[in-house]
Tab-separated table of C-alpha atoms in Angstrom:
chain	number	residue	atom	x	y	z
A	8	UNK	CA	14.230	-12.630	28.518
A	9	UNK	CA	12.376	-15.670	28.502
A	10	UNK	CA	9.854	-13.894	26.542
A	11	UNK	CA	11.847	-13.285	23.622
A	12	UNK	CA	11.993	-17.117	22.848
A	13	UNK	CA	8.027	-17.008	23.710
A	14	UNK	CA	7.205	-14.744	20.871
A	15	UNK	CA	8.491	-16.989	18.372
A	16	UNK	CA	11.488	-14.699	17.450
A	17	UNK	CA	14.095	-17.176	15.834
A	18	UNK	CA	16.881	-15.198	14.827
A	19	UNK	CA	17.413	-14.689	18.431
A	20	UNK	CA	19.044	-18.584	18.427
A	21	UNK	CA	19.890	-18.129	15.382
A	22	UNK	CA	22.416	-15.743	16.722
A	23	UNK	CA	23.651	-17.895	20.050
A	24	UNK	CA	24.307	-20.738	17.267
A	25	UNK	CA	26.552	-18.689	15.436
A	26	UNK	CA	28.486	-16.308	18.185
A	27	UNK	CA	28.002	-17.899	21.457
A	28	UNK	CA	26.833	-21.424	21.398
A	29	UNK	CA	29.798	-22.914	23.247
A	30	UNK	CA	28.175	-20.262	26.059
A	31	UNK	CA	25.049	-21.168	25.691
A	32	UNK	CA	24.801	-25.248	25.127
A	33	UNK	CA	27.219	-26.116	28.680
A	34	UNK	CA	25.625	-28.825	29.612
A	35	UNK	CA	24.579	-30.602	33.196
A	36	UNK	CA	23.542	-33.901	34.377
A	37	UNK	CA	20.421	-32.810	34.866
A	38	UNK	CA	20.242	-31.911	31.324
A	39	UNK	CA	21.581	-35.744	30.378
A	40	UNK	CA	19.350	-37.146	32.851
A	41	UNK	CA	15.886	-34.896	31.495
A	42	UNK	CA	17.428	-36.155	27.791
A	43	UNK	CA	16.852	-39.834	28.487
A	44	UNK	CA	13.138	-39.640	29.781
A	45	UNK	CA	10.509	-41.571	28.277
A	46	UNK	CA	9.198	-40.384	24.570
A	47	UNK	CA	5.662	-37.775	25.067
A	48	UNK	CA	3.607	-38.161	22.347
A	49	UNK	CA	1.974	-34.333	21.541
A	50	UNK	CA	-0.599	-32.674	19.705
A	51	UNK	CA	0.228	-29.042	18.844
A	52	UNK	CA	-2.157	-27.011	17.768
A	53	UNK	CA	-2.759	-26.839	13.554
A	54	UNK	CA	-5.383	-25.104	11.810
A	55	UNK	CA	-6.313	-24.743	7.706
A	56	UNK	CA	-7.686	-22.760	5.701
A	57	UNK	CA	-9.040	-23.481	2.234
A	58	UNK	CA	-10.478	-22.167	-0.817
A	59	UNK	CA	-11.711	-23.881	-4.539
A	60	UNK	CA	-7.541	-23.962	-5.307
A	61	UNK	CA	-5.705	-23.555	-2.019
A	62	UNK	CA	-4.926	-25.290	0.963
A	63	UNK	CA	-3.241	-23.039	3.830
A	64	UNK	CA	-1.978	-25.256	7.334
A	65	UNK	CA	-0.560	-23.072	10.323
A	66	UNK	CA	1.272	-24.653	12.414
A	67	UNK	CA	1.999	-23.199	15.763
A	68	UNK	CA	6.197	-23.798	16.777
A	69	UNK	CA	8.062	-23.784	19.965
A	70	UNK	CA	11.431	-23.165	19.589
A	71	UNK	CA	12.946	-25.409	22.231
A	72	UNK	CA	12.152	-29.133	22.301
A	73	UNK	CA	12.889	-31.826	24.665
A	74	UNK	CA	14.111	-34.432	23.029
A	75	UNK	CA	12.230	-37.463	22.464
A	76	UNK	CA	9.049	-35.671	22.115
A	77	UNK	CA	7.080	-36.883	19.331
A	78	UNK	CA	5.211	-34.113	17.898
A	79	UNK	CA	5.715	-34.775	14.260
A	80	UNK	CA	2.993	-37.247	14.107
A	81	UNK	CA	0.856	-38.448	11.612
A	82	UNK	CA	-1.651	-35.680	10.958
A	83	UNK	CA	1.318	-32.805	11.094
A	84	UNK	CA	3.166	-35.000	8.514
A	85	UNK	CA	0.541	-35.569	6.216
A	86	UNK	CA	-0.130	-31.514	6.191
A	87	UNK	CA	3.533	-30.697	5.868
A	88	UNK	CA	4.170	-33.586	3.233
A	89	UNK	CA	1.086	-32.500	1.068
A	90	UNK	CA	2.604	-28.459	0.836
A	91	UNK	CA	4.569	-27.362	-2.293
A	92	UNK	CA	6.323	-24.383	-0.344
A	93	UNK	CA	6.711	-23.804	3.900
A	94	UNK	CA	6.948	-20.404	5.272
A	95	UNK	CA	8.960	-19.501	8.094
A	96	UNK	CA	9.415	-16.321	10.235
A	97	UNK	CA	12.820	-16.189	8.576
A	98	UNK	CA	13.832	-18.451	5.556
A	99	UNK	CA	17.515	-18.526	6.448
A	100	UNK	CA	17.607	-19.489	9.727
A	101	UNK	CA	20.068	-21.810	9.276
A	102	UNK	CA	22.256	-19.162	7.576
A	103	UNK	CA	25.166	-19.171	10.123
A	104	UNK	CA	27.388	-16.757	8.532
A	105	UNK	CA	24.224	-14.163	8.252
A	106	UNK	CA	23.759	-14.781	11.683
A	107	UNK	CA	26.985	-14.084	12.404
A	108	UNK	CA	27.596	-10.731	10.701
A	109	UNK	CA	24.733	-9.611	12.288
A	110	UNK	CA	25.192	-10.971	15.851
A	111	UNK	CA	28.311	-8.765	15.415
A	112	UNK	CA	26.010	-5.097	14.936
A	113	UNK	CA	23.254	-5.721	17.390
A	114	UNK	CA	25.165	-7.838	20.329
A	115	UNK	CA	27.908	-6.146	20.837
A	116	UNK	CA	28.711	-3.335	23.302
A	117	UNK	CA	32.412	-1.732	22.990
A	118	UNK	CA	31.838	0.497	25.964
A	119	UNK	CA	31.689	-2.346	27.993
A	120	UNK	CA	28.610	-0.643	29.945
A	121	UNK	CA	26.979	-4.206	30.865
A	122	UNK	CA	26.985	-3.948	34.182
A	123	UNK	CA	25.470	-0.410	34.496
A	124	UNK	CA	22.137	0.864	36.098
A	125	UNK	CA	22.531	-2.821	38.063
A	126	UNK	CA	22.611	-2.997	41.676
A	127	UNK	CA	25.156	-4.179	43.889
A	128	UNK	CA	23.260	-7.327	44.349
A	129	UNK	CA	21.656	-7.733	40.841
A	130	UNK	CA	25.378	-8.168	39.847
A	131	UNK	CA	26.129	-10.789	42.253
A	132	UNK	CA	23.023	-12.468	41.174
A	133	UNK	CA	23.648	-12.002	37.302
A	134	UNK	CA	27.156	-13.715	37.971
A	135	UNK	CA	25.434	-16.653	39.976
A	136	UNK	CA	23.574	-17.126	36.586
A	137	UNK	CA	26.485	-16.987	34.499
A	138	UNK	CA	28.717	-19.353	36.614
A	139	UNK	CA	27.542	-22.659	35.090
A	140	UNK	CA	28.702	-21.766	31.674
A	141	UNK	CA	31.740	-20.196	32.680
A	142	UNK	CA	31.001	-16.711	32.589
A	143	UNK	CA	30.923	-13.911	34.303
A	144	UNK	CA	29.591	-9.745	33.942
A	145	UNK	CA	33.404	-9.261	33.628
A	146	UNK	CA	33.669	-11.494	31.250
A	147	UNK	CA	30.528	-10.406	29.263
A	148	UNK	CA	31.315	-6.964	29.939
A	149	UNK	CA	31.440	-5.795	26.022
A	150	UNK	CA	27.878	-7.939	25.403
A	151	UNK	CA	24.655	-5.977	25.400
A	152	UNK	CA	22.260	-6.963	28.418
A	153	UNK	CA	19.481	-8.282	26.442
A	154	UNK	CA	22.070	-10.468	24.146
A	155	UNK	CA	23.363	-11.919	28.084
A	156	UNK	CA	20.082	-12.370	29.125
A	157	UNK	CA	19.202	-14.353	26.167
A	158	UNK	CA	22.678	-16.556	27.149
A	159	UNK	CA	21.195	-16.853	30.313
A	160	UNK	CA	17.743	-17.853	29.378
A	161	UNK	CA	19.042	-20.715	26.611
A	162	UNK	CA	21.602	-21.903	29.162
A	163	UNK	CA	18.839	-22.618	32.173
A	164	UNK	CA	16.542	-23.786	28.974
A	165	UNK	CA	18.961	-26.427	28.321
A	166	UNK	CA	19.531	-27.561	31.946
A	167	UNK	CA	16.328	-27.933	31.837
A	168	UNK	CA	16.504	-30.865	29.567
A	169	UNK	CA	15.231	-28.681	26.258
A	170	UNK	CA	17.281	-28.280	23.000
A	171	UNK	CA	16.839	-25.030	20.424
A	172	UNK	CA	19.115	-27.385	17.820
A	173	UNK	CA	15.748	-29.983	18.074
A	174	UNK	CA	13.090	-26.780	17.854
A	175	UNK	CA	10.196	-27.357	15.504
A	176	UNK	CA	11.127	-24.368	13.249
A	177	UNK	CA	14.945	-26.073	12.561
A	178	UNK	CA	13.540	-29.588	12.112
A	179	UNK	CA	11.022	-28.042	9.719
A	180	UNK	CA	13.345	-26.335	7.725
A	181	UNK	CA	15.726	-29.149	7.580
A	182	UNK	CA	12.888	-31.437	6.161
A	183	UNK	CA	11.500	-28.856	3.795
A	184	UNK	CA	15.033	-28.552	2.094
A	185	UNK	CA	15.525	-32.359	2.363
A	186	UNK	CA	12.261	-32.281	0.315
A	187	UNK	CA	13.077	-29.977	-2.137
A	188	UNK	CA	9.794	-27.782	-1.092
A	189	UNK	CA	10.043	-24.062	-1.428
A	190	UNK	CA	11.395	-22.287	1.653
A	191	UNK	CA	10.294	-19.110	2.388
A	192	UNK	CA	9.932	-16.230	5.134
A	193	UNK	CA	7.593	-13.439	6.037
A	194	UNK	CA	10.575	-11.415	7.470
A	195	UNK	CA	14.058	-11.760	6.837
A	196	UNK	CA	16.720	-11.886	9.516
A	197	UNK	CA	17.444	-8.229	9.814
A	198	UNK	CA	14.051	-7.234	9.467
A	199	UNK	CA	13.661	-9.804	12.781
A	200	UNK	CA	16.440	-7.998	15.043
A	201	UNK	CA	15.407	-4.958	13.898
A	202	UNK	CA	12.410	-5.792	15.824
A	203	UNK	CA	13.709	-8.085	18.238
A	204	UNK	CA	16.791	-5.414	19.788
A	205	UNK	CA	15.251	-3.405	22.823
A	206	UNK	CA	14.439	0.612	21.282
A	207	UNK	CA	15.733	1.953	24.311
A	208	UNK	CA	18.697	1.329	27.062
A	209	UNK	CA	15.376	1.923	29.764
A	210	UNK	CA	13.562	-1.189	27.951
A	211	UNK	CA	17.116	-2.907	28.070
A	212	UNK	CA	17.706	-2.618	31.591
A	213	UNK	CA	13.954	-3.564	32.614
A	214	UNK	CA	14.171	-6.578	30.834
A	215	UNK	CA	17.412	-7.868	32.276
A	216	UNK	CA	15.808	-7.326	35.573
A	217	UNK	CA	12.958	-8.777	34.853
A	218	UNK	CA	14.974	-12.150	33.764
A	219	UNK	CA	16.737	-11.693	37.004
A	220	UNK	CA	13.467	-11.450	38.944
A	221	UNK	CA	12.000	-14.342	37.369
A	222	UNK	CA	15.062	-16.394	37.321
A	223	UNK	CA	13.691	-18.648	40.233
A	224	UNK	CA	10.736	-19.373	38.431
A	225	UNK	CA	12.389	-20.424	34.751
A	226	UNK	CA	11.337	-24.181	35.215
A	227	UNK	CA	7.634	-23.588	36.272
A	228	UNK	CA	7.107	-20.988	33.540
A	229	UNK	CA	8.879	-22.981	30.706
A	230	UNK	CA	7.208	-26.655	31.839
A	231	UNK	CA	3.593	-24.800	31.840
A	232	UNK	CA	4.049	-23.312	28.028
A	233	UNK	CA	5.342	-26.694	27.277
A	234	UNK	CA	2.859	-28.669	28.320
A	235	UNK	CA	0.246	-26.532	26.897
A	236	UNK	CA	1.652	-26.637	23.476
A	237	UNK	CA	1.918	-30.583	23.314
A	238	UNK	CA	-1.893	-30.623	24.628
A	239	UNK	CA	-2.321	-27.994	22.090
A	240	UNK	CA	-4.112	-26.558	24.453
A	241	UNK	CA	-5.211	-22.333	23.310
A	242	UNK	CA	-6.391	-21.579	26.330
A	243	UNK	CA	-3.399	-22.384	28.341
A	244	UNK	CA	-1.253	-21.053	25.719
A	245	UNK	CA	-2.869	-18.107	25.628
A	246	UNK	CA	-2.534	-17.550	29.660
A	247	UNK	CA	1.432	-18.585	29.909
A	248	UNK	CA	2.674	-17.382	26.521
A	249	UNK	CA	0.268	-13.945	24.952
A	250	UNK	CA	-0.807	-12.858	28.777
A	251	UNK	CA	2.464	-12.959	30.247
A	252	UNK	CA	4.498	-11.143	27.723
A	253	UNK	CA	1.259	-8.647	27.616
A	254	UNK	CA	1.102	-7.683	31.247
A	255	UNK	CA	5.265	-7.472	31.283
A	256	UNK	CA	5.685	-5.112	28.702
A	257	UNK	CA	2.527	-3.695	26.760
A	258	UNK	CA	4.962	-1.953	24.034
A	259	UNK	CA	7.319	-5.123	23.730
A	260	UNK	CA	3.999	-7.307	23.468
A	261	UNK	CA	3.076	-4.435	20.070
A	262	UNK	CA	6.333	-4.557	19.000
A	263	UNK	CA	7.027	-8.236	18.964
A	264	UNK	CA	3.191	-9.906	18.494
A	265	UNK	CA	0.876	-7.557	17.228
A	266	UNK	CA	3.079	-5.534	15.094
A	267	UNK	CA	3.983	-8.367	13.082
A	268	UNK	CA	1.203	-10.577	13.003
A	269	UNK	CA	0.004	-7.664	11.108
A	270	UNK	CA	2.528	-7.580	8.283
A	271	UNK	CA	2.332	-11.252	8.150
A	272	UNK	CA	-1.610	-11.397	7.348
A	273	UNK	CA	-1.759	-9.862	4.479
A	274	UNK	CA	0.680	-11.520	2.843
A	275	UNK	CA	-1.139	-15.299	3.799
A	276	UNK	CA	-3.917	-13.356	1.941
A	277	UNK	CA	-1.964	-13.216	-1.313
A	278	UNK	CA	-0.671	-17.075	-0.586
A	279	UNK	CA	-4.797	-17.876	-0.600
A	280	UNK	CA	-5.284	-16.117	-3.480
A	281	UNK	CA	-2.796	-18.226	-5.031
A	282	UNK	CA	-2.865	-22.238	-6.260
A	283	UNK	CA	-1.530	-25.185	-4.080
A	284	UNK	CA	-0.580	-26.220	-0.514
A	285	UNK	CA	1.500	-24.409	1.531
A	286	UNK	CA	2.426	-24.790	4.704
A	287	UNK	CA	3.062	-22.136	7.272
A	288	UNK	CA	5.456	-22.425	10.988
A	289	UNK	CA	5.431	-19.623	13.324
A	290	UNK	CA	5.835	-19.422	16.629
A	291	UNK	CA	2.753	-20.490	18.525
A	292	UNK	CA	2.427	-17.211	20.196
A	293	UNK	CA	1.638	-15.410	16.902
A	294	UNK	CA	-1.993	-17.685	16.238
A	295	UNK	CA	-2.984	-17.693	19.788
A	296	UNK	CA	-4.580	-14.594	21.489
A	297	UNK	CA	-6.953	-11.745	20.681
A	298	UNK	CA	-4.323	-10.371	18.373
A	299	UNK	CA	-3.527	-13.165	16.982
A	300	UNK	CA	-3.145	-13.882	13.102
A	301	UNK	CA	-5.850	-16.060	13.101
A	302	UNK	CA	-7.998	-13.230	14.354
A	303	UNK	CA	-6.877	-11.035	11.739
A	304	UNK	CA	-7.735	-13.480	9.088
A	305	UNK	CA	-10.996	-13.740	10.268
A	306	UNK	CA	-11.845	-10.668	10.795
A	307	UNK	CA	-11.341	-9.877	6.705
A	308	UNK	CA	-13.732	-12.622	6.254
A	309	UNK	CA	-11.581	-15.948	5.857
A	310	UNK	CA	-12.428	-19.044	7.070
A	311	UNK	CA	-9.351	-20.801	9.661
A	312	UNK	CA	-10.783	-24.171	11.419
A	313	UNK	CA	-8.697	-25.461	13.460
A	314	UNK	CA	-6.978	-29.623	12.690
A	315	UNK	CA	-8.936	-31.675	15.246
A	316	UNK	CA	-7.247	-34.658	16.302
């Protein structure tokens, strides 16, 4: 489930924020304790693209941030404060009531069936997970899996010391309507959990037990995409965030990545072919990757360098 949040799908938190964040923001002393470490200055990865009238920056996001990192720096600012309009995945993300309505269709389960296809001791282990927030399978009986997994996933996120109300995408939005700058999104929410809801209950069930079987390993995994992305690092990146999802699910990786990287190009096409600065915010594991959007653009001919700095 970890994954989910790797592929830059946003409506996912979206969601928790406006059904089941008192679930999913419990928080620990580790959590305070990670919270108060020293500032890290970072340098995520940024690329441009330009023509005679047009300036294009994309901006690779995480959705989870540590606070005190200080990513917006100088060179991101002066990209983001130069753009007329920024483009999101989705351009309401902070639409809570949206969210809501539609947490209520695709999160829900009124059989109460959460618990099925799991093992004895899957359960007992899926409760261990959901003691710290105060939960339990009986208690999330009438949730989908992949909506408790996600629960799961934000909650050991934010023991971790990382916040999703602090994620690149929300502080971007926030200063792009602060700025009066044109908000807009290549997808809109329902289009996004359309995408993002499991096609299948087989694909539902594998990826609950896959969070279960990586459960132990939460802190490695989500320190190693971290520190790639504040090194900016693509080659990392590409090993922790695009091969990962790849080799756990080749149809989730087309679904989630390659699918819509795909919609998405053309339409930075028409932005080029258009006048001004804009300034684009996806989640980095959409411009990283031999399927990337930045390998789409370039293979119909356009020029994407990336911001060295």
């Amino acid at each position: 489930m970890l994954n989910i949040l790797k592929t830059g799908v946003l409506s996912a938190t979206a969601l928790l924020g406006a059904f089941l964040a008192p679930m999913a923001h419990a928080t620990t002393t580790e959590t305070v304790t990670l919270a108060a470490s020293p500032p890290t200055d970072a340098k995520p990865a940024l690329w441009v693209i330009k023509d005679a009238d047009s300036t294009i920056y994309l901006f690779g996001s995480i959705h989870v941030m540590k606070p005190g990192t200080n990513w917006f720096n100088p060179q991101v600012q002066t990209a983001f404060d130069s753009a007329q309009d920024v483009w999101f995945e989705v351009p309401n993300l902070d639409d809570q009531a949206a969210a809501a309505a539609i947490a209520q269709k695709y999160m829900i389960d009124p059989s109460g069936s959460l618990t099925s296809g799991l093992t004895p001791q899957e359960i007992t282990q899926l409760d261990a997970l959901l003691k710290p927030m105060g939960g339990s399978t009986a208690a999330f009986k009438n949730l989908r899996k992949w909506a408790v997994g996600l629960v799961v996933t934000l909650q050991q996120i934010n023991q971790l010391g990382y916040s999703p109300k602090e994620g690149v995408d929300v502080t971007l939005m926030a200063k792009a309507r602060q700025a009066n700058k044109g908000v807009r999104g290549f997808e809109t929410l329902q289009q996004q959990m359309e995408l993002l809801v499991p096609t299948s209950d087989e694909e539902e069930l594998k990826g609950l037990r896959t969070l279960l079987k990586d459960s132990a390993t939460v802190d490695t995994d989500i320190r190693n995409l971290f520190d790639a992305w504040t090194r900016g690092d693509e080659t990392d990146l590409e090993t922790f965030l695009v091969d990962k999802i790849k080799s756990e699910d080749a149809n989730v990786y087309q679904r989630l990545i390659v699918q819509r990287n795909a919609a998405w190009e053309p339409q930075i096409e028409t932005i080029l072919a258009g006048k001004g600065t804009t300034f684009i915010a996806v989640g980095a594991g959409h411009l990283i990757g031999p399927d990337s959007v930045i390998k789409m653009l370039k293979a119909h001919g356009i020029k994407v360098e990336r911001v060295r700095y």
